[in-house]
Coordinates of C-alpha atoms in Angstrom, one line a residue:
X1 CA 0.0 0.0 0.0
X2 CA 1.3 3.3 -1.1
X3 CA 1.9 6.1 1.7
X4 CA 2.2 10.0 0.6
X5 CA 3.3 11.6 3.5
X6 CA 1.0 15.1 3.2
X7 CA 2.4 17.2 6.6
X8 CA 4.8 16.5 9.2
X9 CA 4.9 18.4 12.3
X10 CA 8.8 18.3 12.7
X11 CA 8.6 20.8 16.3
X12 CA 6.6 17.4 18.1
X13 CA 10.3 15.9 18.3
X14 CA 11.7 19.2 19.2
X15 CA 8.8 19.5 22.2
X16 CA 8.5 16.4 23.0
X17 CA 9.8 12.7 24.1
X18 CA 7.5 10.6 21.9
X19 CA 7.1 7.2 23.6
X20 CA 4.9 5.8 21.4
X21 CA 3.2 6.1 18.0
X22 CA -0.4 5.7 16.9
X23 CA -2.6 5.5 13.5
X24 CA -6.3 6.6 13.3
X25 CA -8.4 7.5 10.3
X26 CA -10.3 11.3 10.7
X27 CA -13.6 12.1 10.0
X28 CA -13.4 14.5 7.1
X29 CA -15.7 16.8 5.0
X30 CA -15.4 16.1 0.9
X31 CA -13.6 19.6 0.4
X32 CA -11.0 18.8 3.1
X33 CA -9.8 15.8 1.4
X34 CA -9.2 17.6 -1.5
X35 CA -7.5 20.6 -0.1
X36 CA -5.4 18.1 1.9
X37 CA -4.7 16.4 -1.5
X38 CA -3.2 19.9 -2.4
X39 CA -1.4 19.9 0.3
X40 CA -2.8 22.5 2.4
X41 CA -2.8 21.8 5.9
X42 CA -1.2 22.3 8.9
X43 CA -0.9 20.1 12.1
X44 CA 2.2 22.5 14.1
X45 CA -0.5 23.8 16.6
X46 CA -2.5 20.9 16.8
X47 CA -3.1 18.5 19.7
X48 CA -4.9 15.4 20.5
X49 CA -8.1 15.5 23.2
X50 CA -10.2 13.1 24.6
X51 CA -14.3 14.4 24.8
X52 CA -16.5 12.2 26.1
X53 CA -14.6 9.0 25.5
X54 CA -14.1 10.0 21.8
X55 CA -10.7 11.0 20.0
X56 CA -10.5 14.4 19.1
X57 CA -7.7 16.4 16.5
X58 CA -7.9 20.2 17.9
X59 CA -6.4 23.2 16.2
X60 CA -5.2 21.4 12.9
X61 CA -6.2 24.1 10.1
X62 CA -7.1 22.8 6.7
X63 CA -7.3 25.6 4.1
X64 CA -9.7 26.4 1.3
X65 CA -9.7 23.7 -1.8
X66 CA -9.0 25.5 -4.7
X67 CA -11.9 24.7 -6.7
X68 CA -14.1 25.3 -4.1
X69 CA -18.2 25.0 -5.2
X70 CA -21.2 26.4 -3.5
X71 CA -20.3 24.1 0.0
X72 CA -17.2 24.6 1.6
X73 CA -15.7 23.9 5.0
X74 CA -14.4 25.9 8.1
X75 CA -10.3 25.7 8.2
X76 CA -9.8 24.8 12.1
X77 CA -12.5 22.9 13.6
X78 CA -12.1 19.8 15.9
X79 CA -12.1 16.7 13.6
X80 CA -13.2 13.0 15.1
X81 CA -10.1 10.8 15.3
X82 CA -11.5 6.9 14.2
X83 CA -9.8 4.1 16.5
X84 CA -10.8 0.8 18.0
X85 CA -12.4 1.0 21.5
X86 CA -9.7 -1.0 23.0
X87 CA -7.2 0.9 21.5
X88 CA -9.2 4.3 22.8
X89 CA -9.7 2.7 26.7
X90 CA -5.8 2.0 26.4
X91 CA -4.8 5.6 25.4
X92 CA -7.2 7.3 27.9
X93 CA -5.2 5.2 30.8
X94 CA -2.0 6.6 29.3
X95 CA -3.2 10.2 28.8
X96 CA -4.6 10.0 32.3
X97 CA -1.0 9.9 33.6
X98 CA 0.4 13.4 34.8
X99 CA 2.5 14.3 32.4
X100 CA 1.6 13.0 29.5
X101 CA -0.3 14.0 25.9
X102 CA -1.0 12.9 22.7
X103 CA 0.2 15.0 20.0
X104 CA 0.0 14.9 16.1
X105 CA 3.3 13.7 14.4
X106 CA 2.0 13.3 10.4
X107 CA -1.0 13.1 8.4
X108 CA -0.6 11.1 5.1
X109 CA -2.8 9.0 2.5
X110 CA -2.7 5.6 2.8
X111 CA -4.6 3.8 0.3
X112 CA -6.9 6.7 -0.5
X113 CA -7.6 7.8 2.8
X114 CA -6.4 10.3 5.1
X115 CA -4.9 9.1 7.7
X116 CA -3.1 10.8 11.0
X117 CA 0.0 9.4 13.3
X118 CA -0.2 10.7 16.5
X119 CA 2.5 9.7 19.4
X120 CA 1.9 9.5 23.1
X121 CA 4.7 11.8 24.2
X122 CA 6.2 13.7 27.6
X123 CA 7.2 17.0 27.1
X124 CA 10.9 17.7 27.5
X125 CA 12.7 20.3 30.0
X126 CA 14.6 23.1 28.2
X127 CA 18.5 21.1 29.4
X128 CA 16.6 18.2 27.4
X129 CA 16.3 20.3 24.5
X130 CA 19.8 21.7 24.3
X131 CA 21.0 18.3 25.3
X132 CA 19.2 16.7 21.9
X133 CA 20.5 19.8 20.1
X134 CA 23.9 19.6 21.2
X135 CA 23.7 16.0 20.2
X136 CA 22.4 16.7 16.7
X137 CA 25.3 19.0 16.0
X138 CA 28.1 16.8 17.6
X139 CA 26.8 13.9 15.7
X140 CA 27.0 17.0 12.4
X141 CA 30.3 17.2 12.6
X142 CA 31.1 13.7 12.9
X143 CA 29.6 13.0 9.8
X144 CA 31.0 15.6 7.9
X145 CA 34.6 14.6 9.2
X146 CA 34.1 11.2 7.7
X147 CA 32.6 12.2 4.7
X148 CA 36.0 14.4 4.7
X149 CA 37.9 11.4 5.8
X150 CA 36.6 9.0 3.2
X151 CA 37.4 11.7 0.4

């Protein structure tokens, strides 16, 4: 099955400790789907909510599809996230935890439909952050001095 990745939301990983990831379809209008298909959406400020034992997506913004008829739909509007109920009763014991949230990672098509990775993640203290940075750029410069090594 082919997977287009659509949007990633690259500042979860820069936020957050992801401990673990999740698939879910969404409940979408027509229009969405097709503006999606263009590309236009945006998960950055989006998070993941629990109402009334239901899976909710809240703040993603989905613009205006180009060809837009006489119906239409509103760009940020909480959208229904489609899981099994076991899976749901198992995320609302983790989520319960203090400390942790479930926030969007990527929204792709798989198969034709629209579907949305979210990870169960912990948010990280700002000497984790520089600690992951500092990391990234040490493990930079390694592999730059092998790639000048090999050469």
């Amino acid at each position: 099955m082919s997977v287009k990745v659509i949007v990633t939301n690259r500042k979860a990983w820069h936020e957050y400790h992801i401990l673990d990831k999740y698939e879910g379809g969404i409940v979408l209008y027509g229009s969405e789907v097709k503006a999606i298909r263009e590309g236009k959406a945006n998960i950055k400020e989006a998070y993941v909510r629990f109402i009334d034992n239901e899976l909710f997506v809240i703040g993603m913004h989905i613009g205006k599809y180009s060809n837009e008829g006489y119906s239409t739909h509103t760009p940020v509007r909480d959208r229904k996230l489609l899981l099994h109920k076991k899976e749901l009763l198992d995320l609302r014991k983790m989520v319960d935890e203090k400390g942790k949230t479930l926030i969007p990672l990527s929204m792709y098509l798989k198969g034709g439909r629209v579907k949305v990775e979210f990870g169960l993640a912990q948010g990280k203290k700002m000497w984790d952050k520089r600690k992951t940075k500092m990391e990234k750029d040490v493990k930079r410069q390694v592999d730059r001095a092998m790639k000048d090594y090999n050469n």
